[in-house]
């Protein structure tokens, strides 16, 4: 059965779906050369529209994940994109139609999210609703996709991008928002951190009932150490953390979620700026050790994505772009019937730092730059070990939000930096950058930055590769995709060397 692409903001411009699976071997390099010393893959996933849902609407996070992979070896690039064949995807393929209904997918407006409960029937009974559509990260030799809520992590082969299946350690994880639909139907954050040397993965799940957060330390052998945070001050959208040599640092911010709100015809997400920001220092190597809770008097603000952290002279410095409010729609801004407005059109963020005095627990917030920026990344070999170099997508203020147009590199110790403007007025989406080291043992920040750029109005995509020695000279290489690159929020590099 054919159907038109719905006229909705979530499917327009850079969000137009890439509705096919492609293999482009030996991609055209339109400028420069792919560094011969690079060997690895750059993977991203994002919610991609395939067909109308059963309820006829298109909840933002109800769309299935599609993985995009750019494999670089011997100076050549091969691109593939594949649907991630989750249990939900396979069920809907079998019937050729949308099979799921959610409590928050029938509003027909900005409230449709598909984070509520599934209205189960004889078809969806026992089928995980996971969509694998927010992030994909390397673990145990596979790329692992997560939707944060709804289902367990899914492993993807790094070359073929074939779906290998639900990770074998999923039964050891905890549930997220939802009752598991089947054995092993758990959840996992989209933004875990890992220790490059040990291979340990630091993750968690969260929910709107106590315990609001459960930490999961996943070891390379697939064993999992878990801890319920029964002392958590309130439920929070626990989207990201910082990793230090000693702690997993989890912020409790007043961006909350509650399935009961859906019954009141509200979006599942809420912004409650009257709640204090509380920071949990969770011992990373002794997950059952004492957690230090730091209740701050920081004014209402929101860090969606962390950059990294340093601990020096008794001070914990937590870096990341700081938003004035979460870039998600709330009833304060939208009325019934309004179309969704997405992310960076709603709110703006600038690079900032929360500093915590480890003796007194006093916390302060500073803005480190006037430039709007988000999507912070680092040299991930140094997760949890302190850092110097931070990478972001920069932009300019646009109405209540920001328009992203550049790559920004910042020395987080001196705050000096470089910027390269990737686009000016052309319609294009500058997506999240990723760092790839020059060699496996090169110093922190020595290597390349790969930036996906969707020139969606021209129906083409591009990967720009920058050398961290000097990004102001522009990309050392441009790799072309002869079609529009689908939108993806996040991704990571897997090194093959
Ligand atoms: Fe994210």
Short mmCIF file of C-alpha atoms and ligand atoms in Angstrom, two decimals:
data_model
loop_
_atom_site.label_atom_id
_atom_site.label_comp_id
_atom_site.label_asym_id
_atom_site.label_seq_id
_atom_site.Cartn_x
_atom_site.Cartn_y
_atom_site.Cartn_z
CA UNK A 1 0.00 0.00 0.00
CA UNK A 2 1.34 3.42 -0.93
CA UNK A 3 0.95 6.57 1.11
CA UNK A 4 2.14 10.15 0.96
CA UNK A 5 4.79 11.53 3.27
CA UNK A 6 2.84 13.32 6.01
CA UNK A 7 3.02 17.12 6.07
CA UNK A 8 4.65 17.51 9.47
CA UNK A 9 7.63 19.44 10.80
CA UNK A 10 9.17 16.19 12.05
CA UNK A 11 9.45 15.01 8.42
CA UNK A 12 10.41 18.22 6.65
CA UNK A 13 13.69 19.83 5.62
CA UNK A 14 16.63 17.97 7.18
CA UNK A 15 14.18 15.54 8.82
CA UNK A 16 12.97 14.15 5.49
CA UNK A 17 13.40 10.40 5.80
CA UNK A 18 15.97 8.34 3.91
CA UNK A 19 13.55 5.54 3.04
CA UNK A 20 15.93 3.15 1.34
CA UNK A 21 18.91 1.01 2.24
CA UNK A 22 22.02 1.87 0.27
CA UNK A 23 25.50 0.48 -0.22
CA UNK A 24 27.92 2.96 -1.74
CA UNK A 25 31.32 1.36 -2.17
CA UNK A 26 34.32 3.59 -2.78
CA UNK A 27 32.45 6.82 -2.18
CA UNK A 28 33.37 9.79 -4.36
CA UNK A 29 35.88 12.07 -2.67
CA UNK A 30 35.17 15.53 -4.05
CA UNK A 31 38.08 17.29 -2.38
CA UNK A 32 41.33 16.22 -0.73
CA UNK A 33 42.20 12.69 0.30
CA UNK A 34 40.99 10.34 3.00
CA UNK A 35 43.88 9.95 5.47
CA UNK A 36 45.50 6.56 4.81
CA UNK A 37 46.23 6.10 8.51
CA UNK A 38 42.52 6.07 9.38
CA UNK A 39 40.91 2.67 9.79
CA UNK A 40 37.56 2.36 11.42
CA UNK A 41 33.90 3.15 11.12
CA UNK A 42 31.76 6.16 11.92
CA UNK A 43 28.24 5.10 12.87
CA UNK A 44 25.07 7.03 13.59
CA UNK A 45 21.43 6.19 14.16
CA UNK A 46 18.22 8.17 14.06
CA UNK A 47 14.45 7.84 13.97
CA UNK A 48 13.43 7.30 10.35
CA UNK A 49 9.91 7.33 8.98
CA UNK A 50 8.90 4.27 6.98
CA UNK A 51 5.10 4.15 7.01
CA UNK A 52 2.20 5.64 9.00
CA UNK A 53 1.79 4.32 12.51
CA UNK A 54 -1.33 2.43 13.40
CA UNK A 55 -2.73 5.60 14.97
CA UNK A 56 -2.03 7.59 11.83
CA UNK A 57 0.27 10.08 13.51
CA UNK A 58 4.04 10.16 13.65
CA UNK A 59 5.27 10.38 17.21
CA UNK A 60 8.80 11.74 17.22
CA UNK A 61 10.43 8.79 18.91
CA UNK A 62 8.12 6.10 17.57
CA UNK A 63 10.00 5.94 14.28
CA UNK A 64 12.37 3.02 13.76
CA UNK A 65 16.11 3.49 14.00
CA UNK A 66 18.21 3.41 10.86
CA UNK A 67 21.95 3.01 11.20
CA UNK A 68 24.33 4.84 8.86
CA UNK A 69 27.92 3.63 8.72
CA UNK A 70 30.92 5.13 6.96
CA UNK A 71 33.83 2.71 6.97
CA UNK A 72 37.26 4.20 6.25
CA UNK A 73 40.18 1.94 5.33
CA UNK A 74 43.24 2.25 3.08
CA UNK A 75 42.20 5.73 1.98
CA UNK A 76 38.73 4.68 0.79
CA UNK A 77 35.26 5.10 2.20
CA UNK A 78 32.30 2.73 2.01
CA UNK A 79 28.87 3.87 3.11
CA UNK A 80 25.94 1.73 4.13
CA UNK A 81 22.65 2.42 5.80
CA UNK A 82 20.29 -0.22 7.15
CA UNK A 83 17.12 -0.38 9.19
CA UNK A 84 17.82 -1.78 12.61
CA UNK A 85 15.75 -4.93 12.67
CA UNK A 86 14.30 -4.74 16.15
CA UNK A 87 11.46 -7.06 17.21
CA UNK A 88 9.09 -4.13 16.49
CA UNK A 89 10.51 -3.56 13.02
CA UNK A 90 10.30 -7.25 12.14
CA UNK A 91 6.68 -7.50 13.31
CA UNK A 92 5.67 -4.51 11.20
CA UNK A 93 7.58 -5.88 8.18
CA UNK A 94 5.65 -9.13 8.49
CA UNK A 95 2.31 -7.34 8.33
CA UNK A 96 3.41 -4.41 6.15
CA UNK A 97 1.82 -1.82 8.39
CA UNK A 98 2.22 -0.02 11.69
CA UNK A 99 1.25 -2.39 14.50
CA UNK A 100 1.84 -0.37 17.67
CA UNK A 101 -0.43 2.02 19.53
CA UNK A 102 0.82 4.21 22.35
CA UNK A 103 -1.01 6.19 24.99
CA UNK A 104 0.84 9.27 23.69
CA UNK A 105 0.59 8.83 19.96
CA UNK A 106 -3.00 9.80 19.28
CA UNK A 107 -3.00 13.51 20.02
CA UNK A 108 -2.11 14.45 16.45
CA UNK A 109 0.17 17.26 17.58
CA UNK A 110 3.42 18.10 19.42
CA UNK A 111 2.46 15.87 22.35
CA UNK A 112 2.90 12.70 20.29
CA UNK A 113 6.15 11.17 21.52
CA UNK A 114 5.66 7.38 21.85
CA UNK A 115 7.32 7.35 25.26
CA UNK A 116 4.06 6.32 26.92
CA UNK A 117 2.89 2.76 27.36
CA UNK A 118 1.96 0.57 24.42
CA UNK A 119 -1.70 -0.38 24.24
CA UNK A 120 -0.98 -4.08 23.88
CA UNK A 121 -3.05 -6.38 21.70
CA UNK A 122 -2.67 -9.93 20.38
CA UNK A 123 -0.15 -8.77 17.77
CA UNK A 124 2.15 -6.67 19.96
CA UNK A 125 1.83 -8.85 23.06
CA UNK A 126 5.33 -10.04 23.92
CA UNK A 127 7.07 -7.76 21.41
CA UNK A 128 9.52 -5.14 22.68
CA UNK A 129 8.69 -1.66 21.46
CA UNK A 130 12.39 -0.61 21.30
CA UNK A 131 13.33 1.48 18.28
CA UNK A 132 17.16 1.72 18.55
CA UNK A 133 16.94 5.28 17.26
CA UNK A 134 18.93 7.66 19.51
CA UNK A 135 22.57 6.59 19.64
CA UNK A 136 24.96 3.81 18.65
CA UNK A 137 28.22 3.09 20.46
CA UNK A 138 31.02 0.50 20.33
CA UNK A 139 31.06 -2.37 22.84
CA UNK A 140 32.42 -5.92 22.67
CA UNK A 141 33.34 -5.61 18.98
CA UNK A 142 29.84 -4.64 17.86
CA UNK A 143 28.08 -1.34 17.48
CA UNK A 144 25.24 -1.17 19.99
CA UNK A 145 22.15 0.93 19.28
CA UNK A 146 19.92 2.31 22.01
CA UNK A 147 16.62 4.14 22.09
CA UNK A 148 17.09 5.03 25.78
CA UNK A 149 13.51 3.98 26.55
CA UNK A 150 11.29 1.29 25.14
CA UNK A 151 13.68 -1.57 24.63
CA UNK A 152 17.07 -3.15 25.21
CA UNK A 153 20.29 -2.37 23.32
CA UNK A 154 20.61 -3.95 19.89
CA UNK A 155 23.96 -5.08 18.44
CA UNK A 156 24.81 -4.24 14.82
CA UNK A 157 27.66 -5.69 12.75
CA UNK A 158 30.17 -2.92 12.07
CA UNK A 159 30.82 -3.89 8.43
CA UNK A 160 27.54 -5.27 7.04
CA UNK A 161 25.35 -3.24 9.44
CA UNK A 162 23.24 -6.38 9.77
CA UNK A 163 21.29 -6.50 13.02
CA UNK A 164 22.86 -9.14 15.26
CA UNK A 165 20.09 -8.91 17.83
CA UNK A 166 19.40 -7.91 21.39
CA UNK A 167 22.63 -7.87 23.39
CA UNK A 168 23.10 -11.01 25.53
CA UNK A 169 23.48 -8.90 28.68
CA UNK A 170 20.02 -7.33 28.33
CA UNK A 171 18.32 -9.63 30.90
CA UNK A 172 20.74 -8.25 33.51
CA UNK A 173 19.58 -4.67 32.91
CA UNK A 174 16.54 -3.12 34.55
CA UNK A 175 13.31 -1.91 33.03
CA UNK A 176 12.98 1.67 31.91
CA UNK A 177 9.60 3.38 31.88
CA UNK A 178 7.68 0.33 30.79
CA UNK A 179 6.79 -3.10 31.99
CA UNK A 180 8.94 -5.54 30.01
CA UNK A 181 7.00 -7.10 27.15
CA UNK A 182 9.21 -10.20 27.14
CA UNK A 183 12.21 -11.75 28.85
CA UNK A 184 15.16 -9.38 28.51
CA UNK A 185 12.97 -6.45 27.39
CA UNK A 186 14.86 -3.89 29.43
CA UNK A 187 16.26 -0.43 28.67
CA UNK A 188 19.62 1.31 28.53
CA UNK A 189 20.80 4.88 28.27
CA UNK A 190 21.65 6.35 24.88
CA UNK A 191 24.73 8.07 26.32
CA UNK A 192 26.83 5.55 28.22
CA UNK A 193 30.47 6.34 28.92
CA UNK A 194 33.26 3.79 28.81
CA UNK A 195 36.80 3.21 29.96
CA UNK A 196 38.93 2.75 26.87
CA UNK A 197 41.57 0.75 28.74
CA UNK A 198 39.33 -1.73 30.56
CA UNK A 199 36.39 -1.79 28.13
CA UNK A 200 33.93 -1.25 31.00
CA UNK A 201 30.68 0.44 30.00
CA UNK A 202 28.97 2.81 32.45
CA UNK A 203 25.22 3.00 31.82
CA UNK A 204 21.87 3.25 33.54
CA UNK A 205 18.11 3.21 33.13
CA UNK A 206 15.52 5.65 34.45
CA UNK A 207 11.79 5.75 35.04
CA UNK A 208 8.97 7.77 36.56
CA UNK A 209 8.54 5.51 39.59
CA UNK A 210 11.08 4.76 42.32
CA UNK A 211 13.82 3.77 42.09
CA UNK A 212 14.04 6.56 39.54
CA UNK A 213 17.48 5.52 38.28
CA UNK A 214 19.36 2.22 38.22
CA UNK A 215 23.08 2.25 37.46
CA UNK A 216 24.45 -0.57 35.31
CA UNK A 217 28.19 -1.15 35.04
CA UNK A 218 28.62 -3.54 32.12
CA UNK A 219 31.89 -5.46 31.97
CA UNK A 220 33.51 -6.69 28.76
CA UNK A 221 32.58 -10.28 29.66
CA UNK A 222 28.91 -9.29 29.70
CA UNK A 223 28.51 -9.36 33.49
CA UNK A 224 26.64 -6.41 34.96
CA UNK A 225 26.87 -4.70 38.37
CA UNK A 226 23.70 -2.79 39.20
CA UNK A 227 22.50 -0.37 41.83
CA UNK A 228 19.10 1.21 42.33
CA UNK A 229 19.35 4.87 43.38
CA UNK A 230 16.65 4.78 46.07
CA UNK A 231 17.84 8.15 47.42
CA UNK A 232 17.31 10.01 44.16
CA UNK A 233 15.53 13.31 44.88
CA UNK A 234 13.02 13.11 42.04
CA UNK A 235 12.56 11.46 38.68
CA UNK A 236 14.56 13.08 35.92
CA UNK A 237 15.18 12.53 32.23
CA UNK A 238 18.61 11.03 32.95
CA UNK A 239 20.00 11.52 29.46
CA UNK A 240 23.73 11.94 30.07
CA UNK A 241 26.45 11.83 32.76
CA UNK A 242 30.07 12.76 33.30
CA UNK A 243 32.71 10.11 34.03
CA UNK A 244 35.67 11.06 36.24
CA UNK A 245 38.50 8.81 37.50
CA UNK A 246 36.43 8.26 40.65
CA UNK A 247 32.76 8.77 39.86
CA UNK A 248 29.86 8.58 37.53
CA UNK A 249 28.45 12.09 37.97
CA UNK A 250 24.72 12.13 37.32
CA UNK A 251 22.79 15.41 37.33
CA UNK A 252 19.20 15.42 38.56
CA UNK A 253 17.71 18.32 36.62
CA UNK A 254 14.10 19.47 36.68
CA UNK A 255 13.41 18.04 33.23
CA UNK A 256 11.14 15.23 34.39
CA UNK A 257 8.75 12.70 32.89
CA UNK A 258 5.55 11.15 34.11
CA UNK A 259 3.21 8.78 32.28
CA UNK A 260 0.32 10.10 34.42
CA UNK A 261 0.58 13.39 32.53
CA UNK A 262 -0.56 11.60 29.36
CA UNK A 263 -3.86 10.76 31.08
CA UNK A 264 -4.28 14.53 31.59
CA UNK A 265 -3.67 15.03 27.86
CA UNK A 266 -0.21 16.50 28.44
CA UNK A 267 3.14 15.59 26.95
CA UNK A 268 5.03 12.98 29.00
CA UNK A 269 7.87 15.48 29.57
CA UNK A 270 7.70 18.30 32.09
CA UNK A 271 9.89 21.26 33.06
CA UNK A 272 9.72 21.98 36.76
CA UNK A 273 12.21 24.82 37.33
CA UNK A 274 11.21 25.07 41.00
CA UNK A 275 13.06 21.81 41.72
CA UNK A 276 16.73 22.09 42.75
CA UNK A 277 19.53 20.72 40.58
CA UNK A 278 21.06 17.83 42.52
CA UNK A 279 24.32 16.17 41.48
CA UNK A 280 25.04 12.54 42.41
CA UNK A 281 28.66 11.37 42.72
CA UNK A 282 28.42 7.60 42.30
CA UNK A 283 31.64 5.61 42.93
CA UNK A 284 32.40 4.12 39.52
CA UNK A 285 34.49 1.17 40.68
CA UNK A 286 32.34 0.36 43.70
CA UNK A 287 28.81 0.85 42.53
CA UNK A 288 27.51 -0.17 45.96
CA UNK A 289 29.71 2.38 47.73
CA UNK A 290 28.51 5.61 49.29
CA UNK A 291 26.90 8.08 46.92
CA UNK A 292 27.47 11.75 47.61
CA UNK A 293 24.41 13.88 46.85
CA UNK A 294 25.12 17.55 46.22
CA UNK A 295 22.05 19.74 46.35
CA UNK A 296 22.93 22.94 44.50
CA UNK A 297 21.35 26.37 44.40
CA UNK A 298 22.02 26.74 40.69
CA UNK A 299 19.35 28.72 38.88
CA UNK A 300 17.09 26.74 36.53
CA UNK A 301 19.13 25.60 33.52
CA UNK A 302 19.65 22.41 31.61
CA UNK A 303 22.60 20.39 30.36
CA UNK A 304 21.32 17.90 27.81
CA UNK A 305 24.72 16.55 26.76
CA UNK A 306 27.93 16.52 28.74
CA UNK A 307 31.33 17.30 27.24
CA UNK A 308 33.66 15.90 29.90
CA UNK A 309 34.98 16.64 33.38
CA UNK A 310 38.21 17.51 35.16
CA UNK A 311 38.98 17.22 38.86
CA UNK A 312 41.66 19.63 40.04
CA UNK A 313 42.60 21.30 43.33
CA UNK A 314 39.56 19.97 45.14
CA UNK A 315 37.25 21.20 42.40
CA UNK A 316 35.05 19.14 40.14
CA UNK A 317 34.53 20.85 36.79
CA UNK A 318 31.58 19.57 34.80
CA UNK A 319 31.57 20.93 31.26
CA UNK A 320 28.84 21.01 28.65
CA UNK A 321 26.56 23.29 26.69
CA UNK A 322 24.07 24.86 29.12
CA UNK A 323 20.54 25.47 27.89
CA UNK A 324 18.18 28.08 29.28
CA UNK A 325 15.58 25.28 29.29
CA UNK A 326 15.24 21.80 27.75
CA UNK A 327 14.86 21.89 23.95
CA UNK A 328 11.62 19.93 24.10
CA UNK A 329 8.02 21.14 23.81
CA UNK A 330 5.94 21.81 26.95
CA UNK A 331 2.43 23.03 27.54
CA UNK A 332 3.84 26.44 28.53
CA UNK A 333 4.67 27.01 24.85
CA UNK A 334 2.29 24.91 22.82
CA UNK A 335 -1.45 24.47 22.55
CA UNK A 336 -3.46 21.44 21.48
CA UNK A 337 -3.24 21.07 17.71
CA UNK A 338 0.15 22.78 17.31
CA UNK A 339 2.69 20.94 15.20
CA UNK A 340 5.90 19.93 16.93
CA UNK A 341 8.85 22.30 16.87
CA UNK A 342 12.15 20.54 17.09
CA UNK A 343 15.11 20.81 19.44
CA UNK A 344 17.31 23.77 18.59
CA UNK A 345 14.42 25.92 17.35
CA UNK A 346 13.01 25.86 20.89
CA UNK A 347 15.98 26.70 23.11
CA UNK A 348 19.60 27.74 22.92
CA UNK A 349 22.73 26.65 24.74
CA UNK A 350 26.27 27.98 25.14
CA UNK A 351 29.33 26.16 26.43
CA UNK A 352 29.43 26.32 30.21
CA UNK A 353 30.86 24.75 33.33
CA UNK A 354 29.44 23.69 36.65
CA UNK A 355 32.18 23.85 39.28
CA UNK A 356 31.69 21.95 42.52
CA UNK A 357 33.88 22.61 45.55
CA UNK A 358 34.42 19.05 46.78
CA UNK A 359 35.02 20.18 50.35
CA UNK A 360 32.00 22.42 50.86
CA UNK A 361 29.71 21.07 48.13
CA UNK A 362 29.14 24.61 46.84
CA UNK A 363 28.37 24.69 43.13
CA UNK A 364 28.50 27.51 40.63
CA UNK A 365 27.67 27.80 36.97
CA UNK A 366 29.66 29.81 34.45
CA UNK A 367 29.09 30.54 30.81
CA UNK A 368 32.35 30.00 28.93
CA UNK A 369 31.34 31.33 25.53
CA UNK A 370 28.73 33.58 23.94
CA UNK A 371 28.50 31.37 20.88
CA UNK A 372 25.46 29.09 20.71
CA UNK A 373 26.66 25.48 20.57
CA UNK A 374 25.62 21.92 21.34
CA UNK A 375 26.40 18.29 20.50
CA UNK A 376 29.61 18.18 22.55
CA UNK A 377 32.13 15.44 21.81
CA UNK A 378 35.61 14.51 23.04
CA UNK A 379 38.43 12.09 22.32
CA UNK A 380 36.60 9.10 23.78
CA UNK A 381 39.82 7.19 24.54
CA UNK A 382 40.08 9.62 27.45
CA UNK A 383 36.57 9.24 28.89
CA UNK A 384 36.89 9.32 32.67
CA UNK A 385 40.51 10.42 32.70
CA UNK A 386 40.31 14.22 32.52
CA UNK A 387 40.60 16.03 29.22
CA UNK A 388 41.68 19.11 27.31
CA UNK A 389 39.94 19.06 23.93
CA UNK A 390 36.23 19.55 23.31
CA UNK A 391 34.40 19.52 19.97
CA UNK A 392 30.99 20.98 19.28
CA UNK A 393 28.69 22.16 16.55
CA UNK A 394 28.41 25.94 16.79
CA UNK A 395 25.76 28.30 15.53
CA UNK A 396 24.02 31.62 15.74
CA UNK A 397 20.97 32.77 17.65
CA UNK A 398 17.77 32.32 15.67
CA UNK A 399 14.52 33.49 17.28
CA UNK A 400 14.15 31.55 20.58
CA UNK A 401 16.69 28.96 19.52
CA UNK A 402 19.77 28.59 17.39
CA UNK A 403 20.81 27.70 13.86
CA UNK A 404 23.85 25.44 13.67
CA UNK A 405 26.52 26.17 11.07
CA UNK A 406 30.07 25.48 12.27
CA UNK A 407 32.60 23.13 13.84
CA UNK A 408 34.11 24.44 17.07
CA UNK A 409 37.21 23.09 18.83
CA UNK A 410 37.95 24.33 22.35
CA UNK A 411 40.94 23.84 24.61
CA UNK A 412 38.98 23.39 27.84
CA UNK A 413 41.97 24.30 30.01
CA UNK A 414 42.79 27.63 28.34
CA UNK A 415 39.39 28.18 26.68
CA UNK A 416 41.15 29.16 23.46
CA UNK A 417 39.72 27.60 20.37
CA UNK A 418 39.12 27.42 16.66
CA UNK A 419 36.00 27.57 14.55
CA UNK A 420 35.30 26.70 10.94
CA UNK A 421 32.05 27.83 9.35
CA UNK A 422 30.62 24.94 7.37
CA UNK A 423 27.63 26.71 5.91
CA UNK A 424 26.30 30.24 5.66
CA UNK A 425 22.84 30.75 4.20
CA UNK A 426 22.50 27.45 2.36
CA UNK A 427 19.87 25.15 3.82
CA UNK A 428 21.87 22.37 5.42
CA UNK A 429 22.08 20.46 8.67
CA UNK A 430 25.49 20.35 10.33
CA UNK A 431 25.22 17.21 12.42
CA UNK A 432 27.14 15.97 15.44
CA UNK A 433 30.90 15.62 14.88
CA UNK A 434 33.01 12.68 16.02
CA UNK A 435 36.71 12.49 16.81
CA UNK A 436 38.92 9.72 15.38
CA UNK A 437 42.52 9.42 16.64
CA UNK A 438 45.45 9.71 14.21
CA UNK A 439 46.82 6.44 15.60
CA UNK A 440 45.64 4.21 18.45
CA UNK A 441 48.20 5.71 20.83
CA UNK A 442 48.33 9.31 19.61
CA UNK A 443 48.01 11.98 22.32
CA UNK A 444 44.56 13.20 23.34
CA UNK A 445 43.00 15.30 20.61
CA UNK A 446 45.54 14.40 17.92
CA UNK A 447 43.62 13.13 14.94
CA UNK A 448 40.60 13.89 12.85
CA UNK A 449 37.11 15.21 13.29
CA UNK A 450 34.41 13.84 11.00
CA UNK A 451 31.35 16.03 10.49
CA UNK A 452 28.24 14.79 8.67
CA UNK A 453 26.55 17.54 6.68
CA UNK A 454 23.14 17.08 5.12
CA UNK A 455 22.75 19.41 2.12
CA UNK A 456 19.13 18.41 2.14
CA UNK A 457 17.86 21.02 -0.30
CA UNK A 458 20.32 19.67 -2.90
CA UNK A 459 19.42 16.08 -2.00
CA UNK A 460 22.99 15.14 -1.16
CA UNK A 461 25.02 14.31 1.88
CA UNK A 462 28.63 14.85 2.80
CA UNK A 463 31.18 13.81 5.39
CA UNK A 464 33.82 16.46 6.00
CA UNK A 465 37.06 15.35 7.65
CA UNK A 466 39.14 17.93 9.52
CA UNK A 467 42.68 17.58 10.88
CA UNK A 468 42.83 18.65 14.53
CA UNK A 469 46.18 20.36 13.85
CA UNK A 470 44.22 23.26 12.33
CA UNK A 471 40.52 23.13 11.54
CA UNK A 472 40.45 26.73 10.31
CA UNK A 473 41.97 25.60 7.00
CA UNK A 474 38.74 23.75 6.32
CA UNK A 475 38.19 20.07 5.69
CA UNK A 476 41.15 18.05 4.42
CA UNK A 477 38.67 15.83 2.67
CA UNK A 478 35.04 15.79 1.54
CA UNK A 479 33.25 12.48 0.95
CA UNK A 480 30.03 12.73 -1.02
CA UNK A 481 26.79 10.80 -0.75
CA UNK A 482 24.72 11.07 -3.93
CA UNK A 483 21.43 11.34 -1.99
CA UNK A 484 20.01 13.10 1.01
CA UNK A 485 21.48 11.84 4.23
CA UNK A 486 18.77 11.00 6.75
CA UNK A 487 18.72 12.90 10.02
CA UNK A 488 20.46 11.29 12.98
CA UNK A 489 21.02 12.73 16.45
CA UNK A 490 24.09 10.80 17.60
CA UNK A 491 26.87 8.40 16.78
CA UNK A 492 30.37 7.19 17.54
CA UNK A 493 33.64 5.98 16.01
CA UNK A 494 34.87 2.40 16.21
CA UNK A 495 38.58 1.98 15.59
CA UNK A 496 39.71 -1.06 13.57
CA UNK A 497 43.44 -0.56 14.26
FE1 LIG B 1 21.28 12.84 23.26
#
